[in-house]
Tab-separated table of C-alpha atoms in Angstrom:
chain	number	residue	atom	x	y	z
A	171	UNK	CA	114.597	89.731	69.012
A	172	UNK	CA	115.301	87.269	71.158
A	173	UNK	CA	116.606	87.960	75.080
A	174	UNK	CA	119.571	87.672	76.392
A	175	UNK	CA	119.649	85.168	80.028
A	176	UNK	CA	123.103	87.172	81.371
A	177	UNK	CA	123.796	89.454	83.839
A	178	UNK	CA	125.785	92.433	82.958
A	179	UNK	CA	129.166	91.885	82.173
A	180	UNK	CA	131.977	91.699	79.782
A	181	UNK	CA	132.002	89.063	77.090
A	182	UNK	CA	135.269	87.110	78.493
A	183	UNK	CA	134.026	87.293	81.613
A	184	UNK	CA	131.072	85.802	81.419
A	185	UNK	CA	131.281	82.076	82.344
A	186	UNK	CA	128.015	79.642	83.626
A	187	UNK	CA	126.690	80.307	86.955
A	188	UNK	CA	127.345	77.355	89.493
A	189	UNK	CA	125.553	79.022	92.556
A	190	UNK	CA	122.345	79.541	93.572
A	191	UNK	CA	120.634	81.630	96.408
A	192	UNK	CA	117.606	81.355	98.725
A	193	UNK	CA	116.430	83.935	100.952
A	194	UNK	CA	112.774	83.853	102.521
A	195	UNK	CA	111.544	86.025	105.616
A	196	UNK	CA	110.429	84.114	108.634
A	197	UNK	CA	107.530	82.372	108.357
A	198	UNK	CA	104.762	81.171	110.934
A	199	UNK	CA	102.347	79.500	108.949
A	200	UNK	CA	98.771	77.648	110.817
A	201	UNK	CA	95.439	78.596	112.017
A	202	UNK	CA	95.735	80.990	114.990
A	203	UNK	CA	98.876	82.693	114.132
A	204	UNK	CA	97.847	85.833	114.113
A	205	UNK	CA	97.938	85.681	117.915
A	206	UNK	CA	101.865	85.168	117.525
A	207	UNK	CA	102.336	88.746	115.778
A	208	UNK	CA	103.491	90.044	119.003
A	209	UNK	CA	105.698	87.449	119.425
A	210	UNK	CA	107.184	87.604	116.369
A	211	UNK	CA	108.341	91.089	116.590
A	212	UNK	CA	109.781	90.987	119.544
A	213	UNK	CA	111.895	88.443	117.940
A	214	UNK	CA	112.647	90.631	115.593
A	215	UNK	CA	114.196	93.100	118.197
A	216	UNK	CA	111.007	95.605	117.960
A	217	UNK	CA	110.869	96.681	122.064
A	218	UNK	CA	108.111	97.330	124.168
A	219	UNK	CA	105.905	100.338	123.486
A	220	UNK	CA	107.319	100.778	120.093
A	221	UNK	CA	105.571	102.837	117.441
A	222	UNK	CA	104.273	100.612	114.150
A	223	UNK	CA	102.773	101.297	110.990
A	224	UNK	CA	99.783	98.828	109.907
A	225	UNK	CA	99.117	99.450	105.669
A	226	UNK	CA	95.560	97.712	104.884
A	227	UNK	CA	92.527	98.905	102.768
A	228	UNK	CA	89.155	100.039	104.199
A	229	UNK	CA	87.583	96.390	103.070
A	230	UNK	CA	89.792	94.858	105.688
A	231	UNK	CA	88.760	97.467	108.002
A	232	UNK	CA	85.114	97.626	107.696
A	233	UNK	CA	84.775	93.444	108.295
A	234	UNK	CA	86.544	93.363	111.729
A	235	UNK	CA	89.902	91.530	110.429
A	236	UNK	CA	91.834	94.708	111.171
A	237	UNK	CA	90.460	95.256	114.585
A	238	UNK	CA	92.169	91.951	115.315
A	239	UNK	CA	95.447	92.311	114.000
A	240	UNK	CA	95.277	95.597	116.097
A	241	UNK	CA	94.034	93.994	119.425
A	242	UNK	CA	96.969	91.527	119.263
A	243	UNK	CA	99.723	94.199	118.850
A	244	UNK	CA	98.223	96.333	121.140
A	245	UNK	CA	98.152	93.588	123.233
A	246	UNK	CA	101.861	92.799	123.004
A	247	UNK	CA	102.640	96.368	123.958
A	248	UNK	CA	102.767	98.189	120.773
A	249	UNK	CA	101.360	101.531	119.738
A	250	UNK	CA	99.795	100.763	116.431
A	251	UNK	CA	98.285	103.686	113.722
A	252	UNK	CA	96.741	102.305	110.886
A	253	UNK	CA	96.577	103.409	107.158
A	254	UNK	CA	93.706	101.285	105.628
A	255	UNK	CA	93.570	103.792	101.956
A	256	UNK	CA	95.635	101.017	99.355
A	257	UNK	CA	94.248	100.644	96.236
A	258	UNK	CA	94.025	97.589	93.859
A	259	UNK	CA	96.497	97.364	91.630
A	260	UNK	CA	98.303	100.248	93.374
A	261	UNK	CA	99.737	103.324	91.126
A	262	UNK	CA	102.609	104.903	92.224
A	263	UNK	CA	100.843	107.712	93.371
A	264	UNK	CA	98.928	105.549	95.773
A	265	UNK	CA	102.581	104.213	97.484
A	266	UNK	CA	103.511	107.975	97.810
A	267	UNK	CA	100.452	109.025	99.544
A	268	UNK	CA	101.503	106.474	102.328
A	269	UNK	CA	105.311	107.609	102.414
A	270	UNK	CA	103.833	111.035	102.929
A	271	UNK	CA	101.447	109.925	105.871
A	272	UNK	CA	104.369	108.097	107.379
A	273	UNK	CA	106.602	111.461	106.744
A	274	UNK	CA	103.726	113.478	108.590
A	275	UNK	CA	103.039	111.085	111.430
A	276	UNK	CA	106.138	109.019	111.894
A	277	UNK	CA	108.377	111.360	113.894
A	278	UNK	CA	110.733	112.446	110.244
A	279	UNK	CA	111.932	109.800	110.612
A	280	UNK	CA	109.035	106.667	110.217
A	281	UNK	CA	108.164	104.019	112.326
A	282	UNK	CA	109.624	101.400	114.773
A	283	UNK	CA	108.255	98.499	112.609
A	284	UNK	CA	105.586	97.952	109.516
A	285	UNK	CA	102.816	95.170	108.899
A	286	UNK	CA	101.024	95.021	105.595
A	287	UNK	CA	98.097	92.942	106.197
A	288	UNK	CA	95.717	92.121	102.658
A	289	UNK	CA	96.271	91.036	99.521
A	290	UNK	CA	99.399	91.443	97.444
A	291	UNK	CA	98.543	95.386	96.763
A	292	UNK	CA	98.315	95.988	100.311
A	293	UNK	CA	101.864	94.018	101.346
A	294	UNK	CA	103.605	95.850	98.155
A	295	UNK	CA	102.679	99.327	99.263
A	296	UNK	CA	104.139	98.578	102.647
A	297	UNK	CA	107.319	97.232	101.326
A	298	UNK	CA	107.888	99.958	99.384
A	299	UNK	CA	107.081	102.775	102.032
A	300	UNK	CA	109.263	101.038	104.266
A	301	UNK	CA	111.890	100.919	101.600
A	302	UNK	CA	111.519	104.479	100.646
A	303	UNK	CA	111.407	105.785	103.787
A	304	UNK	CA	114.673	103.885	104.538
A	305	UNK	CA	116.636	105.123	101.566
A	306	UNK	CA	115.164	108.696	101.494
A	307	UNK	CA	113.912	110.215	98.144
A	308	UNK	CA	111.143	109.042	96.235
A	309	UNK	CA	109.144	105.865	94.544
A	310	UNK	CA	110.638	106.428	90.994
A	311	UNK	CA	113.864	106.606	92.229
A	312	UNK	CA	114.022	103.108	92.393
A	313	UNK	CA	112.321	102.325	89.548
A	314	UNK	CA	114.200	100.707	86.996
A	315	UNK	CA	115.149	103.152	83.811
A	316	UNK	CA	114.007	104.634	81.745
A	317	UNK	CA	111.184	104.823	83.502
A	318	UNK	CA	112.420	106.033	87.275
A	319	UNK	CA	115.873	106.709	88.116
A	320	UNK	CA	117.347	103.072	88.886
A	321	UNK	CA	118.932	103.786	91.750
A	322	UNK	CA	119.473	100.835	93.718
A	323	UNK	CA	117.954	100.353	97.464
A	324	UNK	CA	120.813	99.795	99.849
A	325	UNK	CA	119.165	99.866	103.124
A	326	UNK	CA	116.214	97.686	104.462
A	327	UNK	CA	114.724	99.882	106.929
A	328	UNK	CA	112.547	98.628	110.447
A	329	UNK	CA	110.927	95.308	110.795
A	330	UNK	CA	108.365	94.745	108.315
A	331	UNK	CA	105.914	91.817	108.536
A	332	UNK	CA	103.418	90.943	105.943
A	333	UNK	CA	99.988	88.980	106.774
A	334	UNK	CA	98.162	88.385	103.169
A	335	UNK	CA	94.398	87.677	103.307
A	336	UNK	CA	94.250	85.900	99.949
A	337	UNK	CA	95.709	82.664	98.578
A	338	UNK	CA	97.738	83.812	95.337
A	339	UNK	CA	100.167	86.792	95.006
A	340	UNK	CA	102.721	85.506	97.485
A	341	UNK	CA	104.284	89.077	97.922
A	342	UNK	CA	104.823	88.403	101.589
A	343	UNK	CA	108.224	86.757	100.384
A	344	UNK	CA	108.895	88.476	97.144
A	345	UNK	CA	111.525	90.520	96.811
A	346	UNK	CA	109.690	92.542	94.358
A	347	UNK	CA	106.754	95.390	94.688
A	348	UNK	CA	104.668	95.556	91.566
A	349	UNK	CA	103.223	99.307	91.016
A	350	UNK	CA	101.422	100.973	87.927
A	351	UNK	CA	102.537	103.961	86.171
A	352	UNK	CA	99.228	105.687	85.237
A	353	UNK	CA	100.511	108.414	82.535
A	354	UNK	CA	102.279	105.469	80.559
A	355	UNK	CA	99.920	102.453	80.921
A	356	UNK	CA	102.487	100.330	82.185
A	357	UNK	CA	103.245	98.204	85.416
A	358	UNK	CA	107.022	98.567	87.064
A	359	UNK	CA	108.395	96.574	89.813
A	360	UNK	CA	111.021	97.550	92.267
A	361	UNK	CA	113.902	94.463	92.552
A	362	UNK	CA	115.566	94.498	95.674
A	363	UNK	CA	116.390	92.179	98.421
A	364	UNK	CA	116.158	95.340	100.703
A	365	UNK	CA	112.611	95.168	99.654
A	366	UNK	CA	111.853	91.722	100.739
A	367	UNK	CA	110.106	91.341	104.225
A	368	UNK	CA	111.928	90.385	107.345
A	369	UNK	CA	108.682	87.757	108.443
A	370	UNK	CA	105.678	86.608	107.116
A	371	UNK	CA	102.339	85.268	109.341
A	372	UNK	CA	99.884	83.097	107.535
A	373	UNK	CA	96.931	82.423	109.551
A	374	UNK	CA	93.809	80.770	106.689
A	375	UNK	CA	91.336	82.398	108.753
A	376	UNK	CA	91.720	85.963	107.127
A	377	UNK	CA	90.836	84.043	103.456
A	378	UNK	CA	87.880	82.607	104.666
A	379	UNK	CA	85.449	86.095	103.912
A	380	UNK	CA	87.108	85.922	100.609
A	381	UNK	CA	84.665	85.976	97.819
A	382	UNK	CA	84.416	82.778	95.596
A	383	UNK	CA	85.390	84.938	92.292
A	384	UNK	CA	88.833	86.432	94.149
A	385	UNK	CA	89.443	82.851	95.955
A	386	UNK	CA	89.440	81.187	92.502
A	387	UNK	CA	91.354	84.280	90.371
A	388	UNK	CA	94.235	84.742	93.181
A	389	UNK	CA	94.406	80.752	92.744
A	390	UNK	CA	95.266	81.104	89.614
A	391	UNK	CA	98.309	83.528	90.540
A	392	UNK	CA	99.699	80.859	92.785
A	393	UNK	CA	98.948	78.223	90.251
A	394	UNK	CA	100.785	80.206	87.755
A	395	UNK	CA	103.824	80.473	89.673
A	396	UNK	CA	104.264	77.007	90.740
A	397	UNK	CA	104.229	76.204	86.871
A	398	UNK	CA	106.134	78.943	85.499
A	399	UNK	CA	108.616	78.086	88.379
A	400	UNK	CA	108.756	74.641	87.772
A	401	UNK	CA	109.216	74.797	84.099
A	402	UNK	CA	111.827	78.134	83.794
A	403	UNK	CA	115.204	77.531	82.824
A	404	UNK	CA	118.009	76.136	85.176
A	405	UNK	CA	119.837	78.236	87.329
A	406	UNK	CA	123.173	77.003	85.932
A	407	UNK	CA	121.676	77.691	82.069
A	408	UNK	CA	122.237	81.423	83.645
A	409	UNK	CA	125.029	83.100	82.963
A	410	UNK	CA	127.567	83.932	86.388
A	411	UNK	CA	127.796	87.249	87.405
A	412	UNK	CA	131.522	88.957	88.673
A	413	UNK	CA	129.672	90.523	90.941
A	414	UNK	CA	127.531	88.311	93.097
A	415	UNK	CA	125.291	91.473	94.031
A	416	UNK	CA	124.495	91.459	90.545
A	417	UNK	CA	122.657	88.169	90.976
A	418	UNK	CA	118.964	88.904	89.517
A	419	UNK	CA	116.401	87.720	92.451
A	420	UNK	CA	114.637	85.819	89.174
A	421	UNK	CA	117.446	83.105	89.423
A	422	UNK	CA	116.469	80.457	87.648
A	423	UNK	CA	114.984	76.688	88.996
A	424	UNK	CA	117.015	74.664	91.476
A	425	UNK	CA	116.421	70.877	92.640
A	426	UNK	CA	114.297	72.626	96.061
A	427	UNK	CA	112.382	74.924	93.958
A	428	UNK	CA	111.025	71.887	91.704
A	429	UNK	CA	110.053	70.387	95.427
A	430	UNK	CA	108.229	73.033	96.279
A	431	UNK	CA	106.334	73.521	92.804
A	432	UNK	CA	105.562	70.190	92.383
A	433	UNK	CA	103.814	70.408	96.199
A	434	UNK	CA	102.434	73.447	95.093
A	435	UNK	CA	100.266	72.414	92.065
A	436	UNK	CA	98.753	69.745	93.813
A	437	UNK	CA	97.488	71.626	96.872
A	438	UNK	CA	96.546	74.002	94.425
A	439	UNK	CA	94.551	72.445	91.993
A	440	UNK	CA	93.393	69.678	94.558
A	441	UNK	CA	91.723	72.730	96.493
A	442	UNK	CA	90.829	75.013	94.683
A	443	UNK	CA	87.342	73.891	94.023
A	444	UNK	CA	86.342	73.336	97.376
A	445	UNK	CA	87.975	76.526	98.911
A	446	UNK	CA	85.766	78.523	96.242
A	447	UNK	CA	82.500	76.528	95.983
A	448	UNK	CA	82.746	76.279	99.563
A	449	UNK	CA	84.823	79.059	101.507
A	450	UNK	CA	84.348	78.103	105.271
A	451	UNK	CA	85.882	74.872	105.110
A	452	UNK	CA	89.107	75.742	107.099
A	453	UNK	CA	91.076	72.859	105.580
A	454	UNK	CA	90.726	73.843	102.165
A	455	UNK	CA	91.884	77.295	103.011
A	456	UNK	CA	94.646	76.185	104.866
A	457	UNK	CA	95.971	73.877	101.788
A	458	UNK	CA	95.357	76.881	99.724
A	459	UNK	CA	97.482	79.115	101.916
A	460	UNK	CA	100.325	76.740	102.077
A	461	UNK	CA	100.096	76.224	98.216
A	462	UNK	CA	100.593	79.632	97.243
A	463	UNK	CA	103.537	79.640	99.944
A	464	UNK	CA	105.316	76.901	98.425
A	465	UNK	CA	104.013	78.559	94.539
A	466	UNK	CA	105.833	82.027	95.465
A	467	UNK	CA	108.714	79.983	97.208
A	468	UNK	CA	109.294	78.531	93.759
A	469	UNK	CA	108.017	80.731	91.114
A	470	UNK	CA	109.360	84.353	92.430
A	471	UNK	CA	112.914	82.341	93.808
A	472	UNK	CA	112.837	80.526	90.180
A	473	UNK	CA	111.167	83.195	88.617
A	474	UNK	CA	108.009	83.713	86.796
A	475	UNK	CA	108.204	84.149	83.099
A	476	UNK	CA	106.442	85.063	80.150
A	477	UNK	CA	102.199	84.882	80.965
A	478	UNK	CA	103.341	87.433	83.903
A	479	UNK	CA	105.497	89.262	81.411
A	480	UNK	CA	102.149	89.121	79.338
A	481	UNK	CA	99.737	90.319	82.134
A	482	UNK	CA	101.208	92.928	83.168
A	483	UNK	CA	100.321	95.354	80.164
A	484	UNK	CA	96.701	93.946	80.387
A	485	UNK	CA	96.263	95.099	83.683
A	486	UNK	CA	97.788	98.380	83.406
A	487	UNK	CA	95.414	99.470	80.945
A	488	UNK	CA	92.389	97.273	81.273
A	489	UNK	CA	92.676	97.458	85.260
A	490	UNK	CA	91.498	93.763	85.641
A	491	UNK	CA	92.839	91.238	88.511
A	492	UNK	CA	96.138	90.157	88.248
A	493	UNK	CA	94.903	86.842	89.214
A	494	UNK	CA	92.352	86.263	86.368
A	495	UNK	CA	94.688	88.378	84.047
A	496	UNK	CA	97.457	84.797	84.373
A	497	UNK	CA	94.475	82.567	84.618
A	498	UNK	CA	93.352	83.893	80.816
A	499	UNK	CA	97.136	83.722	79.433
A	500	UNK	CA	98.782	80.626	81.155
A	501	UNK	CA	96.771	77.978	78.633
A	502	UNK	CA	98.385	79.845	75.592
A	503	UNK	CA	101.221	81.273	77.014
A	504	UNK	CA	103.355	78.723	79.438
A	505	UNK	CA	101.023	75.945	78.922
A	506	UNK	CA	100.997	76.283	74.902
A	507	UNK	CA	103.822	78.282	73.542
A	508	UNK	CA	106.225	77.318	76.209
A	509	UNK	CA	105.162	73.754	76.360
A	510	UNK	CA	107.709	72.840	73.141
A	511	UNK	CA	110.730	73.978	75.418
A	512	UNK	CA	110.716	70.614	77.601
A	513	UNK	CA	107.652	68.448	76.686
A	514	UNK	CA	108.167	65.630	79.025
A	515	UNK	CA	108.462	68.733	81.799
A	516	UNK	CA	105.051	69.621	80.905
A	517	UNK	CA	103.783	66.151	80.907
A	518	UNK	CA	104.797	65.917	84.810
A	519	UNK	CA	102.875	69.295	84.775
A	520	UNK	CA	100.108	67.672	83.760
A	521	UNK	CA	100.243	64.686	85.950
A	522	UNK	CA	100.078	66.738	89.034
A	523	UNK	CA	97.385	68.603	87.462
A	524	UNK	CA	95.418	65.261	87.347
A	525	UNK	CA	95.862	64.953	83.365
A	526	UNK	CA	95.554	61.841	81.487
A	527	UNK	CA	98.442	61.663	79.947
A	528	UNK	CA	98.938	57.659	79.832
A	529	UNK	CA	99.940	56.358	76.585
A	530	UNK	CA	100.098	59.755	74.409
A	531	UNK	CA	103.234	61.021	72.667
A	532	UNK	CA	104.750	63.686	74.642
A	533	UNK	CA	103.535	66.476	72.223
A	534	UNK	CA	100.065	65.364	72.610
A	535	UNK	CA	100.012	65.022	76.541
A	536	UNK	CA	101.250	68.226	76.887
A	537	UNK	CA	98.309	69.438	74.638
A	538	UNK	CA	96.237	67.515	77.028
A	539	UNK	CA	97.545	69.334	80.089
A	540	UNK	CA	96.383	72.822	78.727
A	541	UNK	CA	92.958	71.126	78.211
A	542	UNK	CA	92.865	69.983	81.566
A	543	UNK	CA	93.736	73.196	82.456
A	544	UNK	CA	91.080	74.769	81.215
A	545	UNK	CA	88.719	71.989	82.299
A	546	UNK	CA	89.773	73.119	86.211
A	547	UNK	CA	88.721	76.915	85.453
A	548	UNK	CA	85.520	76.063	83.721
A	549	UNK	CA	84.523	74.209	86.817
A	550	UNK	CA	85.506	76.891	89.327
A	551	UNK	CA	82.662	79.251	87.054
A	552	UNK	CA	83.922	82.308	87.911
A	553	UNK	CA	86.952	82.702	85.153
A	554	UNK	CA	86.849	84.415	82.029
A	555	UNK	CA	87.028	82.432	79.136
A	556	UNK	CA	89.710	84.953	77.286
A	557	UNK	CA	90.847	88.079	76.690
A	558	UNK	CA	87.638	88.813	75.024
A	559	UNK	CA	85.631	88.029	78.076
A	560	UNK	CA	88.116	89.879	80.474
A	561	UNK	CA	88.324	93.357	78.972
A	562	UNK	CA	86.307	93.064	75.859
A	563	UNK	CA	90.032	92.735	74.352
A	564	UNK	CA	90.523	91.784	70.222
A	565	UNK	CA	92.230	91.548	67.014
A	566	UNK	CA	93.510	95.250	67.030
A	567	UNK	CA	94.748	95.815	71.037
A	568	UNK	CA	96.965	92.429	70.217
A	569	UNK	CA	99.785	94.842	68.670
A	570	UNK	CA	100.163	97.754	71.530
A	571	UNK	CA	100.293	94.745	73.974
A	572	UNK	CA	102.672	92.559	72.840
A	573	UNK	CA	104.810	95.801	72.129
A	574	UNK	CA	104.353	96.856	75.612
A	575	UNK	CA	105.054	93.400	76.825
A	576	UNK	CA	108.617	93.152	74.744
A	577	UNK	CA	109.581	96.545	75.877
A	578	UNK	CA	108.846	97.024	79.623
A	579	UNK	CA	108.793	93.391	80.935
A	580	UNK	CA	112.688	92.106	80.358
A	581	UNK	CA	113.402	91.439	83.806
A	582	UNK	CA	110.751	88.448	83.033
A	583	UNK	CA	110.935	87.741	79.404
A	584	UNK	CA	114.591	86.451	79.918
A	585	UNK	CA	113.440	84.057	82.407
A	586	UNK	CA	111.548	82.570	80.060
A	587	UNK	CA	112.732	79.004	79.022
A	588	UNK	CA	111.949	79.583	75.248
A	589	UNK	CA	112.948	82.394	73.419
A	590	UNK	CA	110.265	84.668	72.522
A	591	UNK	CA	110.352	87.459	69.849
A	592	UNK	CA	107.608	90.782	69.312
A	593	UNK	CA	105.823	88.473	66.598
A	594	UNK	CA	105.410	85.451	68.900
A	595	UNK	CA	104.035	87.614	71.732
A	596	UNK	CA	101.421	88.745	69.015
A	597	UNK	CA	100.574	85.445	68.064
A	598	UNK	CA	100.093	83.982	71.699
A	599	UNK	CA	97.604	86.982	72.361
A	600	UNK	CA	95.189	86.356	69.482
A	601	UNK	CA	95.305	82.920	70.803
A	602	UNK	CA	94.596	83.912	73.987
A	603	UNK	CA	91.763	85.651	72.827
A	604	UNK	CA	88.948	82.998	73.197
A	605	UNK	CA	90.189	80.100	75.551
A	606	UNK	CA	86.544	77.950	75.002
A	607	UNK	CA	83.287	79.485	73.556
């Protein structure tokens, strides 16, 4: 079974695409710019004295960082109530116990504006509260079918601004929320443009209490989507839609998503070390912030592929980090099986990633780019060195998770710039098993 790279239409009408589409929320990106929050609502029409919603976890609370995106909007003028109860890896029961705090506290009708200040489970349960509380009804409503009820969003709702504490997810500009579906073991995402957050702040000085094992795994994240964006399919190998609102978000590499992935990798995987053997230094942090910018800019405008497509059954029923869930995948998955789609792509890969790749075939440098690969997590100490060593994972979980992955993750698989069928997804799992002894 291979999968199809269209969008829904009839067979005469389908003809190549020759467009392509960039959105991204405002961004204020540098160290202090927290202190612009006010600022930046009010430039987003939010008035004086308005009522807002901040979504964080109790970490965030308990070390002082909320306290100071409070002081600052409280400062500005706004009236600010916090909800600090997300959940890693949020289910959607977790989203729905914020949409009925906001129903309870937010006048029937919500808040003036949102803020979703952590890491990428934080910043997707406020875009979707703000989405459902927008569009009325519930979470699975807009979950895609069979699964929820597929109903599309059509409104945005208030200002929403996202400030994300780690280096990796880049869900302060996707226009996707990621949630789990406990009773089925599977992870769903909501696709929407509606979803997508009017501004972003990035200030490095929220990553710095970040722990050297999550600064290294949410790396890994924003590594993996600055390769699977810069090694997707074309845009125009996508098939046109009649409808341009049937454009998927997922839309395929353009000539400024390359730039960004290609700036990406090596901000990435030039600071990567330092940032997690050595989390204070501000400049490292900073160059990790901007890389997993410019990684989300390309991968979730491009569109990440087939190690996300991959991770996300892992998670769902092993409950391990997203971030160290791609880091254990990408050397088999887009480094190794999709590597034969575009060697000479992968060879640039590899020459951003610091590779030696001088004077090998193209077959063998791009062997030589998963093994440098792997040579970056060994040194960062902190990464498991498979499946194995993530969730205890073998031989016999490699069928339920490759049939989970061809099943539920679609929307990915067919960005994917080789074709991949059930048996192939078994086969890059078992290798993915054991990465190095």
């Amino acid at each position: 079974m291979s999968y199809e790279r269209s969008v829904s239409a009839s067979e005469h009408e389908l003809e190549p695409e020759t467009v392509w589409h960039l959105q991204l929320p405002q961004l204020r990106v540098g160290r202090d710019s927290v202190e612009e929050l006010g600022y930046q609502l009010a430039d987003l029409g939010v008035e004086d004295g308005a009522r807002g919603l901040l979504v964080t976890d109790e970490t965030l609370a308990d070390i002082g960082h909320v306290d100071r995106v409070t002081d600052n909007l409280e400062d500005a003028g706004y009236d600010v109530t916090v909800w600090d109860d997300a959940e890693r890896e949020p289910s959607i029961e977790n989203v729905d116990s914020c949409i009925e705090f906001v129903r309870e506290t937010g006048d029937g009708e919500g808040y003036d504006f949102y803020v979703g200040f952590g890491g990428g489970s934080c910043i997707d349960v406020a875009k979707t509260t703000r989405a459902v509380i927008a569009n009325g009804g519930e979470v699975l409503d807009y979950v895609a079918e069979p699964t929820g009820g597929g109903e599309p969003l059509t409104e945005s709702g208030p200002p929403l601004v996202l400030m994300p504490t780690t280096a990796g997810t880049g869900a302060e500009i996707s226009p996707v929320a990621i949630l789990s579906v406990e009773e089925k073991d599977i992870k769903e995402g909501i696709s929407s443009n509606h979803i997508r957050a009017d501004a972003a702040v990035l200030d490095p000085a929220f990553t710095t209490t970040l722990p050297p094992e999550m600064t290294a795994k949410t790396a890994m994240d924003a590594l993996g989507h600055a390769i699977e964006g810069y090694t997707t399919h074309r845009y125009d190998d996508l098939l046109r839609p009649t409808d341009p609102s049937e454009r998927p978000v997922y839309a395929g590499r353009t000539g400024l998503t390359e730039m960004f992935s290609e700036r990406a990798i090596r901000l990435l995987s030039n600071n990567v070390r330092t940032a997690t053997h050595n989390g204070d230094d501000l400049d490292a942090r900073s160059a990790m912030l901007k890389g997993a910018l410019f990684g989300a800019i390309a991968g979730l405008t491009a569109g990440a592929s087939l190690c996300h497509a991959m991770a996300y059954p892992v998670g769902n029923r092993y409950h391990t980090y997203h971030g160290e869930t791609i880091a254990v995948l990408t050397p088999a998955s887009t480094l190794g099986y999709n590597a034969a789609s575009d060697p000479e792509r992968f060879v640039e890969v590899g020459r951003m990633l610091g590779a030696d790749v001088g004077g090998k075939s193209s077959r063998d440098a791009a062997d030589e780019v998963k093994r440098e690969y792997i040579r970056l997590q060994q040194d960062l100490n902190v990464i498991p060195s498979g499946l194995y060593d993530l969730a205890g994972i073998t031989e016999e979980d490699v069928d339920w998770l490759a049939t989970q992955t061809v099943e539920t993750q679609q929307r990915l698989l067919r960005c994917n710039p080789r074709p991949v069928t059930k048996e192939d997804v078994v086969d890059i799992f078992r290798d993915a098993l054991y990465n190095w002894e």
